[in-house]
Amino acid sequence: MSINDEKYWIKNFAKASGAATVTSKKTKVLTTDACGPAGYDTAFNMQMSKKKQISENNAIKEAQQVLIMKKAWELATSPLKQVPMNAIMAYMSGNSLQIFSITMTVMLVWNPLKAITRTRKSFQPFINATYQKLMQPMVAYVLCQCVLMLIAFFKLNWMGLLPTTTSDWIAWEKPREFTEHVVHSIH
Amino acid sequence: MANLLVLLWSLALGCLFSLTDAVLVNEIGKNDFALQLVGRVQQMHIDHSTTSVYVLSDRHFLASLGLENGEIKWRQLVSPETSVFVNEGANLLMTLERDSLIASLWNSKTGSLLLQKQVDCGTNVVPTSTGFACINQDMHSVAVFSKQNSTFSVKNIDTPTEIIGVGVDGDDIWTVSLEEDDVHALPLGQSAVHSKSLLANVPASKHEKGSDLKIHLLWQGLVIWSKENTVYAQQPIIESEPVKLFDGAWKSLRLCVHDNVRASVDVYLSDENDSAVFLSVSVDEQGRPIVINTSVLPVGKLTSYTFTENGRYSVHVLEDGTLEAFAGDKQLWNREESMAYVADSFMVGLPERDELSKLVQQEESHSFPFFSRLMRHLKALPQLSLTKIMEPKGQSDAFDSILIIASTTGNLFALDTRQNQKSYISWKKVLAPYPSNVRSWLLNPATRDYDVAVVAFVAEYPNETIYFELNAFTGDILFQERLPYTPEDYFVIENTNNDTRSVTVAAVNNAAIVITNKGLEANRSLSDTVFTRTRDHIVSGLVLQPDLTFIEKWRFPFTEDEQVLKVVKRNPKEMIPSVARVLHNRNVIYKYLDPNMITVFTKRSNTLHIYVLNAVSGALLYSTKHTNLPESINLQAVMSENWLLYSFWSDVPNLSTKVVSAEFFESDKPNEKLPLDNYVSGDVNAYVPYVVTQSYIMPKDIISMGLTNTAQGITSRDVLLGLSTQQLAMLAQPYFNPRRPLLPPKAKNKDSTLIPYEPVLPMEDQTVLSYNLRVYNLTQISSHPSVYESTTLVFACGHDIFYTKVAPSLPFDMLSTAFDKRQLLLTTFAIFLGVIFTRPMVRLKLLKQKWY
């Protein structure tokens, strides 16, 4: 018989204490056959034990909250880890209008946009936390995605696709109108 | 329902592709043609052995034409003052340049030059069986030139008497001398006892020696002589009776001799009433004079005439240069050689094409242009036939045009490029014979509301002017006016309503005379219109008063010794695609786009002056000069948007053709424009340009210059050049950009939009548009937009005529020649059939999958 056999270990323990028996794995019945030592107040002791259990439970819950928030912040700042890679890829793909650079730029714009629209879904595992507390990492997450998108805008600018210069708006500029008209003699 | 949708989609796709016929085919003869001309023929000879007509024209072309079809077999340019002689049996042509006495021998079949040598030759040159003979300067000897291998041998043979002519009879050479009112013929190299008298065979009743016998002509042995009122022709070399040409009252006798034609003389006799009688005299097979029936000839307009000895073929030249060939009374062909004398030329858009382009423009202005286009194509569906769909490359009228040529001979031609190559001439009008000056212009293009293009034609005479307005598509005369004066200038005032024609105004002594029968009421307000006028030393601006008199508004002060060579202006119809030029860093520099800007070129001693003026106020915007120029400078110039380009001959540093490009901007700084209101008056002095210039050397001589022109102006405006090498070329606009950077060797070009500066312009073979053809003297170049933005129609003329299409920025709005519409349609149809047939099979399979 192995020491790891749960039934065997409980049985021995029951025998050793002589006070407790375990009927099943899931339900535990504590029976007291022997009297406590002198001065030992069983009722008091049980009350204290309950209080201790409650405080322990609270501590566990708080620790869980902290852990959740930590994980939420990790998720919120995770896009920043992609910044160096995306920046290098954006630089390497070149500024000419080719299928690779165009695909790359579209991805750089599209992925952050997609991520921002799915922010709530991304933070679904942490939804047990207080919504107000979760707002901060969510905002941070959106901002980080914006940083990623910024690379895309830089890339668009390098490619000359952003209408930021006078030449981009020259087609809308009205030509000068001349009030007089000249008729030249034939030959 | 789904099947119906698929069917409709396929039909729509097929419909769209069937109408997609804009395929640029760059092949010789595809939407281009060349008409080669020789000019007004002065000498000609029919060679029966090679069925050719050899002609020599006043444009100095020696050419061989097919006797049956009139097409040019070959042609060569020869020196002025050249005579041609034909050795029929030996397939040789000989030419003699009378000023330099250079004899040339040509292969009459191929036109190749066999031999050229300077000879000491006198007068009265006649061809012999081995070369030619002529009288020496002393008039007592004959020089006989014979071709021997690669050179000419000369043999001088003395004659006993002074000779006045040389004749040839077979291998024998005869000399003819005049003695005591009689003509004697003597075989060359024999003594005087062998001489024959001209009048020996004339019956005694017809002549008396010493009476009023007149020798009118002695040419190659044929003598035209007259006694009293009777004119005779006689061949004294052989013993023949004189032939009576005319017997009646005549006042004057004019003879027209063809140097090359053996025994062929045209005789014009005019009687007391100045009515002319035309006769043509030749010799028959026995050498006797014969008179050719001339009933088919238009008497009075004929300048030259020749025929075969058996009289079957005849070729004659009319006074305007038209060359006509007859076989008996039947006309074989004619060549409109007067088109070689171009006074003005221009292109007229076809009405259907203009209609389509207007329709497209209207569709673009709709909210949903795609649906408008789709609806148009669906409407065209009922007219669609299977043959039209399967037609691989039908270019419709996209690249066709009407070409108008006004000749200095007073003719007006319209060439329709849609017709086959043998009859491009759509119509011809002989409007005014022998004018002293001819002008012609497009008065009105065809519009939607007024679907007739109107051409104006003016023929000026010393004391009167005839003005015509014609329908450019049919040649019908719409309006005609005979003016008893010669106007100093003509102005065209454009219409403002689409349903009225433009109006021609003539200026006579500062008075404006409206020639067209419609008044000025429907036209543009004349209060803000300035009329410019150019004289030898004056350029001035005029304003028209309500009483139709011109008052001078400004006059540019040229000095007396400064002669105005040329005035160029912008094309008022050209489209401006952008108000600024974009730099490499995406900044812009604003163009100086004054539509009233003109450039005046003047010359004073050996200096060329260039003045850029505002034609409204006469203000000088820019001026420059080029010094140390030769006497003749061959100036060519064009102007477009904010760009001036001109070329001239320069002696500095050595004789070459220089091209100067000047671009006008509002400022030298990027993104900066002149601080003026958007409405600019010509009197505002603050509107002045900043000019960037650069000069280049052209490795070839330029004889004419033009620019490509497209409907929207987006396509590059490349430069069209007529070259002295008898070619038409097109050079890309970036080569003429004055902002081309001057870089040291191996330096990196920071601005990739500009080609680094090189002084010599690259004239590579690809720049030549006329492929391997020689198109002579292209002094006029005009361009017209086609339906497609990428393509320009180009028409060049002067002597020859050349018409083509070009795509300066490549045919970006057209399918390539590799596009196979038939294959695409068949593939689409096959896929459609595949879908129809496999659909039930797929359904059955899916059903079975659900059971098992």
PDB file of N, CA and C in Angstrom, chain B residues 277-348:
ATOM      1  N   VAL B 277      -5.609  78.389-128.505  1.00  0.00           N
ATOM      2  CA  VAL B 277      -5.667  77.108-129.199  1.00  0.00           C
ATOM      3  C   VAL B 277      -4.448  76.331-128.753  1.00  0.00           C
ATOM      4  N   PHE B 278      -4.674  75.109-128.344  1.00  0.00           N
ATOM      5  CA  PHE B 278      -3.572  74.299-127.838  1.00  0.00           C
ATOM      6  C   PHE B 278      -3.295  73.152-128.789  1.00  0.00           C
ATOM      7  N   LEU B 279      -2.028  72.963-129.098  1.00  0.00           N
ATOM      8  CA  LEU B 279      -1.622  71.852-129.957  1.00  0.00           C
ATOM      9  C   LEU B 279      -0.408  71.196-129.333  1.00  0.00           C
ATOM     10  N   SER B 280      -0.298  69.936-129.510  1.00  0.00           N
ATOM     11  CA  SER B 280       0.899  69.255-129.047  1.00  0.00           C
ATOM     12  C   SER B 280       1.488  68.472-130.203  1.00  0.00           C
ATOM     13  N   VAL B 281       2.772  68.652-130.433  1.00  0.00           N
ATOM     14  CA  VAL B 281       3.420  68.088-131.608  1.00  0.00           C
ATOM     15  C   VAL B 281       4.436  67.054-131.167  1.00  0.00           C
ATOM     16  N   SER B 282       4.401  65.931-131.815  1.00  0.00           N
ATOM     17  CA  SER B 282       5.395  64.893-131.546  1.00  0.00           C
ATOM     18  C   SER B 282       5.885  64.345-132.883  1.00  0.00           C
ATOM     19  N   VAL B 283       6.622  63.274-132.830  1.00  0.00           N
ATOM     20  CA  VAL B 283       7.046  62.627-134.073  1.00  0.00           C
ATOM     21  C   VAL B 283       6.562  61.191-134.062  1.00  0.00           C
ATOM     22  N   ASP B 284       6.228  60.677-135.207  1.00  0.00           N
ATOM     23  CA  ASP B 284       5.777  59.286-135.262  1.00  0.00           C
ATOM     24  C   ASP B 284       6.980  58.372-135.361  1.00  0.00           C
ATOM     25  N   GLU B 285       6.711  57.089-135.621  1.00  0.00           N
ATOM     26  CA  GLU B 285       7.801  56.106-135.612  1.00  0.00           C
ATOM     27  C   GLU B 285       8.804  56.356-136.728  1.00  0.00           C
ATOM     28  N   GLN B 286       8.324  56.956-137.804  1.00  0.00           N
ATOM     29  CA  GLN B 286       9.249  57.291-138.894  1.00  0.00           C
ATOM     30  C   GLN B 286       9.911  58.644-138.680  1.00  0.00           C
ATOM     31  N   GLY B 287       9.625  59.315-137.599  1.00  0.00           N
ATOM     32  CA  GLY B 287      10.241  60.597-137.316  1.00  0.00           C
ATOM     33  C   GLY B 287       9.498  61.762-137.896  1.00  0.00           C
ATOM     34  N   ARG B 288       8.309  61.510-138.477  1.00  0.00           N
ATOM     35  CA  ARG B 288       7.556  62.618-139.058  1.00  0.00           C
ATOM     36  C   ARG B 288       6.731  63.311-137.975  1.00  0.00           C
ATOM     37  N   PRO B 289       6.597  64.613-138.076  1.00  0.00           N
ATOM     38  CA  PRO B 289       5.805  65.330-137.053  1.00  0.00           C
ATOM     39  C   PRO B 289       4.344  64.894-137.098  1.00  0.00           C
ATOM     40  N   ILE B 290       3.768  64.695-135.935  1.00  0.00           N
ATOM     41  CA  ILE B 290       2.335  64.404-135.840  1.00  0.00           C
ATOM     42  C   ILE B 290       1.726  65.321-134.786  1.00  0.00           C
ATOM     43  N   VAL B 291       0.453  65.603-134.960  1.00  0.00           N
ATOM     44  CA  VAL B 291      -0.256  66.448-134.000  1.00  0.00           C
ATOM     45  C   VAL B 291      -1.154  65.535-133.167  1.00  0.00           C
ATOM     46  N   ILE B 292      -0.995  65.648-131.874  1.00  0.00           N
ATOM     47  CA  ILE B 292      -1.773  64.806-130.969  1.00  0.00           C
ATOM     48  C   ILE B 292      -3.129  65.451-130.715  1.00  0.00           C
ATOM     49  N   ASN B 293      -4.152  64.605-130.710  1.00  0.00           N
ATOM     50  CA  ASN B 293      -5.490  65.101-130.406  1.00  0.00           C
ATOM     51  C   ASN B 293      -5.525  65.610-128.962  1.00  0.00           C
ATOM     52  N   THR B 294      -5.913  66.818-128.772  1.00  0.00           N
ATOM     53  CA  THR B 294      -5.866  67.425-127.441  1.00  0.00           C
ATOM     54  C   THR B 294      -7.251  67.731-126.901  1.00  0.00           C
ATOM     55  N   SER B 295      -8.222  67.012-127.402  1.00  0.00           N
ATOM     56  CA  SER B 295      -9.597  67.349-127.000  1.00  0.00           C
ATOM     57  C   SER B 295      -9.844  67.127-125.516  1.00  0.00           C
ATOM     58  N   VAL B 296      -9.102  66.204-124.854  1.00  0.00           N
ATOM     59  CA  VAL B 296      -9.366  65.920-123.438  1.00  0.00           C
ATOM     60  C   VAL B 296      -8.688  66.931-122.518  1.00  0.00           C
ATOM     61  N   LEU B 297      -7.888  67.788-123.084  1.00  0.00           N
ATOM     62  CA  LEU B 297      -7.101  68.668-122.226  1.00  0.00           C
ATOM     63  C   LEU B 297      -7.842  69.966-121.922  1.00  0.00           C
ATOM     64  N   PRO B 298      -7.796  70.397-120.685  1.00  0.00           N
ATOM     65  CA  PRO B 298      -8.414  71.675-120.352  1.00  0.00           C
ATOM     66  C   PRO B 298      -7.540  72.826-120.836  1.00  0.00           C
ATOM     67  N   VAL B 299      -7.917  73.367-121.941  1.00  0.00           N
ATOM     68  CA  VAL B 299      -7.099  74.411-122.561  1.00  0.00           C
ATOM     69  C   VAL B 299      -7.032  75.631-121.643  1.00  0.00           C
ATOM     70  N   GLY B 300      -5.864  76.162-121.479  1.00  0.00           N
ATOM     71  CA  GLY B 300      -5.698  77.367-120.688  1.00  0.00           C
ATOM     72  C   GLY B 300      -5.151  77.099-119.303  1.00  0.00           C
ATOM     73  N   LYS B 301      -5.365  75.888-118.753  1.00  0.00           N
ATOM     74  CA  LYS B 301      -4.867  75.597-117.410  1.00  0.00           C
ATOM     75  C   LYS B 301      -3.659  74.678-117.446  1.00  0.00           C
ATOM     76  N   LEU B 302      -3.331  74.243-118.655  1.00  0.00           N
ATOM     77  CA  LEU B 302      -2.285  73.250-118.777  1.00  0.00           C
ATOM     78  C   LEU B 302      -0.912  73.908-118.779  1.00  0.00           C
ATOM     79  N   THR B 303       0.008  73.336-118.060  1.00  0.00           N
ATOM     80  CA  THR B 303       1.356  73.894-118.080  1.00  0.00           C
ATOM     81  C   THR B 303       2.338  72.935-118.720  1.00  0.00           C
ATOM     82  N   SER B 304       2.032  71.657-118.680  1.00  0.00           N
ATOM     83  CA  SER B 304       2.973  70.703-119.228  1.00  0.00           C
ATOM     84  C   SER B 304       2.220  69.461-119.679  1.00  0.00           C
ATOM     85  N   TYR B 305       2.774  68.788-120.671  1.00  0.00           N
ATOM     86  CA  TYR B 305       2.035  67.695-121.263  1.00  0.00           C
ATOM     87  C   TYR B 305       3.007  66.734-121.909  1.00  0.00           C
ATOM     88  N   THR B 306       2.801  65.456-121.724  1.00  0.00           N
ATOM     89  CA  THR B 306       3.634  64.479-122.420  1.00  0.00           C
ATOM     90  C   THR B 306       2.789  63.254-122.740  1.00  0.00           C
ATOM     91  N   PHE B 307       3.296  62.394-123.609  1.00  0.00           N
ATOM     92  CA  PHE B 307       2.496  61.253-124.041  1.00  0.00           C
ATOM     93  C   PHE B 307       3.436  60.208-124.597  1.00  0.00           C
ATOM     94  N   THR B 308       2.934  59.022-124.716  1.00  0.00           N
ATOM     95  CA  THR B 308       3.730  57.963-125.330  1.00  0.00           C
ATOM     96  C   THR B 308       3.687  58.144-126.837  1.00  0.00           C
ATOM     97  N   GLU B 309       4.661  57.569-127.507  1.00  0.00           N
ATOM     98  CA  GLU B 309       4.780  57.807-128.949  1.00  0.00           C
ATOM     99  C   GLU B 309       3.593  57.253-129.719  1.00  0.00           C
ATOM    100  N   ASN B 310       3.002  56.170-129.190  1.00  0.00           N
ATOM    101  CA  ASN B 310       1.827  55.649-129.889  1.00  0.00           C
ATOM    102  C   ASN B 310       0.552  56.379-129.473  1.00  0.00           C
ATOM    103  N   GLY B 311       0.700  57.348-128.611  1.00  0.00           N
ATOM    104  CA  GLY B 311      -0.436  58.177-128.228  1.00  0.00           C
ATOM    105  C   GLY B 311      -1.394  57.510-127.261  1.00  0.00           C
ATOM    106  N   ARG B 312      -1.034  56.326-126.709  1.00  0.00           N
ATOM    107  CA  ARG B 312      -1.972  55.623-125.839  1.00  0.00           C
ATOM    108  C   ARG B 312      -2.086  56.308-124.483  1.00  0.00           C
ATOM    109  N   TYR B 313      -0.947  56.591-123.895  1.00  0.00           N
ATOM    110  CA  TYR B 313      -0.949  57.244-122.592  1.00  0.00           C
ATOM    111  C   TYR B 313      -0.600  58.717-122.735  1.00  0.00           C
ATOM    112  N   SER B 314      -1.209  59.520-121.915  1.00  0.00           N
ATOM    113  CA  SER B 314      -0.802  60.920-121.847  1.00  0.00           C
ATOM    114  C   SER B 314      -0.860  61.372-120.389  1.00  0.00           C
ATOM    115  N   VAL B 315       0.070  62.211-120.016  1.00  0.00           N
ATOM    116  CA  VAL B 315       0.133  62.753-118.654  1.00  0.00           C
ATOM    117  C   VAL B 315       0.219  64.252-118.775  1.00  0.00           C
ATOM    118  N   HIS B 316      -0.593  64.962-118.058  1.00  0.00           N
ATOM    119  CA  HIS B 316      -0.469  66.418-118.113  1.00  0.00           C
ATOM    120  C   HIS B 316      -0.553  67.052-116.739  1.00  0.00           C
ATOM    121  N   VAL B 317      -0.033  68.253-116.665  1.00  0.00           N
ATOM    122  CA  VAL B 317       0.068  68.984-115.412  1.00  0.00           C
ATOM    123  C   VAL B 317      -0.790  70.225-115.519  1.00  0.00           C
ATOM    124  N   LEU B 318      -1.685  70.388-114.548  1.00  0.00           N
ATOM    125  CA  LEU B 318      -2.490  71.604-114.523  1.00  0.00           C
ATOM    126  C   LEU B 318      -1.728  72.708-113.805  1.00  0.00           C
ATOM    127  N   GLU B 319      -2.247  73.905-113.942  1.00  0.00           N
ATOM    128  CA  GLU B 319      -1.513  75.045-113.410  1.00  0.00           C
ATOM    129  C   GLU B 319      -1.361  75.003-111.885  1.00  0.00           C
ATOM    130  N   ASP B 320      -2.346  74.385-111.180  1.00  0.00           N
ATOM    131  CA  ASP B 320      -2.216  74.288-109.728  1.00  0.00           C
ATOM    132  C   ASP B 320      -1.332  73.126-109.301  1.00  0.00           C
ATOM    133  N   GLY B 321      -0.773  72.408-110.244  1.00  0.00           N
ATOM    134  CA  GLY B 321       0.152  71.334-109.916  1.00  0.00           C
ATOM    135  C   GLY B 321      -0.449  69.952-110.037  1.00  0.00           C
ATOM    136  N   THR B 322      -1.747  69.850-110.247  1.00  0.00           N
ATOM    137  CA  THR B 322      -2.382  68.536-110.339  1.00  0.00           C
ATOM    138  C   THR B 322      -1.815  67.756-111.520  1.00  0.00           C
ATOM    139  N   LEU B 323      -1.469  66.524-111.248  1.00  0.00           N
ATOM    140  CA  LEU B 323      -0.891  65.661-112.272  1.00  0.00           C
ATOM    141  C   LEU B 323      -1.956  64.639-112.664  1.00  0.00           C
ATOM    142  N   GLU B 324      -2.265  64.551-113.968  1.00  0.00           N
ATOM    143  CA  GLU B 324      -3.327  63.648-114.411  1.00  0.00           C
ATOM    144  C   GLU B 324      -2.795  62.747-115.500  1.00  0.00           C
ATOM    145  N   ALA B 325      -3.219  61.499-115.462  1.00  0.00           N
ATOM    146  CA  ALA B 325      -2.784  60.548-116.491  1.00  0.00           C
ATOM    147  C   ALA B 325      -4.007  59.970-117.167  1.00  0.00           C
ATOM    148  N   PHE B 326      -3.927  59.843-118.500  1.00  0.00           N
ATOM    149  CA  PHE B 326      -5.031  59.320-119.289  1.00  0.00           C
ATOM    150  C   PHE B 326      -4.549  58.151-120.137  1.00  0.00           C
ATOM    151  N   ALA B 327      -5.437  57.188-120.322  1.00  0.00           N
ATOM    152  CA  ALA B 327      -5.218  56.153-121.335  1.00  0.00           C
ATOM    153  C   ALA B 327      -6.320  56.380-122.356  1.00  0.00           C
ATOM    154  N   GLY B 328      -5.973  57.011-123.465  1.00  0.00           N
ATOM    155  CA  GLY B 328      -6.999  57.464-124.395  1.00  0.00           C
ATOM    156  C   GLY B 328      -7.790  58.585-123.740  1.00  0.00           C
ATOM    157  N   ASP B 329      -9.114  58.399-123.684  1.00  0.00           N
ATOM    158  CA  ASP B 329      -9.946  59.404-123.021  1.00  0.00           C
ATOM    159  C   ASP B 329     -10.237  59.055-121.572  1.00  0.00           C
ATOM    160  N   LYS B 330      -9.767  57.904-121.136  1.00  0.00           N
ATOM    161  CA  LYS B 330     -10.092  57.442-119.777  1.00  0.00           C
ATOM    162  C   LYS B 330      -9.010  57.889-118.802  1.00  0.00           C
ATOM    163  N   GLN B 331      -9.449  58.505-117.715  1.00  0.00           N
ATOM    164  CA  GLN B 331      -8.469  58.960-116.716  1.00  0.00           C
ATOM    165  C   GLN B 331      -8.013  57.785-115.874  1.00  0.00           C
ATOM    166  N   LEU B 332      -6.698  57.626-115.800  1.00  0.00           N
ATOM    167  CA  LEU B 332      -6.135  56.534-115.011  1.00  0.00           C
ATOM    168  C   LEU B 332      -5.966  56.933-113.548  1.00  0.00           C
ATOM    169  N   TRP B 333      -5.388  58.044-113.323  1.00  0.00           N
ATOM    170  CA  TRP B 333      -5.139  58.506-111.955  1.00  0.00           C
ATOM    171  C   TRP B 333      -4.858  59.994-111.966  1.00  0.00           C
ATOM    172  N   ASN B 334      -4.924  60.578-110.811  1.00  0.00           N
ATOM    173  CA  ASN B 334      -4.456  61.957-110.658  1.00  0.00           C
ATOM    174  C   ASN B 334      -3.776  62.125-109.309  1.00  0.00           C
ATOM    175  N   ARG B 335      -2.838  62.991-109.261  1.00  0.00           N
ATOM    176  CA  ARG B 335      -2.095  63.278-108.023  1.00  0.00           C
ATOM    177  C   ARG B 335      -2.282  64.748-107.688  1.00  0.00           C
ATOM    178  N   GLU B 336      -2.764  64.990-106.462  1.00  0.00           N
ATOM    179  CA  GLU B 336      -3.018  66.371-106.043  1.00  0.00           C
ATOM    180  C   GLU B 336      -1.722  66.962-105.498  1.00  0.00           C
ATOM    181  N   GLU B 337      -0.873  67.348-106.403  1.00  0.00           N
ATOM    182  CA  GLU B 337       0.439  67.852-105.986  1.00  0.00           C
ATOM    183  C   GLU B 337       0.369  69.255-105.391  1.00  0.00           C
ATOM    184  N   SER B 338      -0.766  69.922-105.530  1.00  0.00           N
ATOM    185  CA  SER B 338      -0.844  71.265-104.938  1.00  0.00           C
ATOM    186  C   SER B 338      -0.881  71.203-103.412  1.00  0.00           C
ATOM    187  N   MET B 339      -1.119  69.996-102.854  1.00  0.00           N
ATOM    188  CA  MET B 339      -1.060  69.869-101.396  1.00  0.00           C
ATOM    189  C   MET B 339       0.356  70.070-100.860  1.00  0.00           C
ATOM    190  N   ALA B 340       1.328  70.037-101.760  1.00  0.00           N
ATOM    191  CA  ALA B 340       2.713  70.268-101.328  1.00  0.00           C
ATOM    192  C   ALA B 340       2.977  71.744-101.026  1.00  0.00           C
ATOM    193  N   TYR B 341       2.045  72.614-101.455  1.00  0.00           N
ATOM    194  CA  TYR B 341       2.247  74.058-101.255  1.00  0.00           C
ATOM    195  C   TYR B 341       1.276  74.538-100.174  1.00  0.00           C
ATOM    196  N   VAL B 342       1.608  74.210 -98.940  1.00  0.00           N
ATOM    197  CA  VAL B 342       0.678  74.435 -97.828  1.00  0.00           C
ATOM    198  C   VAL B 342       0.784  75.879 -97.342  1.00  0.00           C
ATOM    199  N   ALA B 343      -0.344  76.544 -97.295  1.00  0.00           N
ATOM    200  CA  ALA B 343      -0.377  77.879 -96.680  1.00  0.00           C
ATOM    201  C   ALA B 343      -0.761  77.740 -95.207  1.00  0.00           C
ATOM    202  N   ASP B 344      -1.806  76.967 -94.939  1.00  0.00           N
ATOM    203  CA  ASP B 344      -2.239  76.726 -93.560  1.00  0.00           C
ATOM    204  C   ASP B 344      -2.772  75.306 -93.458  1.00  0.00           C
ATOM    205  N   SER B 345      -2.650  74.741 -92.285  1.00  0.00           N
ATOM    206  CA  SER B 345      -3.178  73.385 -92.075  1.00  0.00           C
ATOM    207  C   SER B 345      -3.644  73.265 -90.639  1.00  0.00           C
ATOM    208  N   PHE B 346      -4.674  72.474 -90.436  1.00  0.00           N
ATOM    209  CA  PHE B 346      -5.168  72.225 -89.066  1.00  0.00           C
ATOM    210  C   PHE B 346      -6.057  70.990 -89.077  1.00  0.00           C
ATOM    211  N   MET B 347      -6.394  70.529 -87.880  1.00  0.00           N
ATOM    212  CA  MET B 347      -7.217  69.329 -87.741  1.00  0.00           C
ATOM    213  C   MET B 347      -8.596  69.684 -87.230  1.00  0.00           C
ATOM    214  N   VAL B 348      -9.579  68.938 -87.666  1.00  0.00           N
ATOM    215  CA  VAL B 348     -10.947  69.120 -87.199  1.00  0.00           C
ATOM    216  C   VAL B 348     -11.417  67.791 -86.623  1.00  0.00           C
TER     217      VAL B 348
END
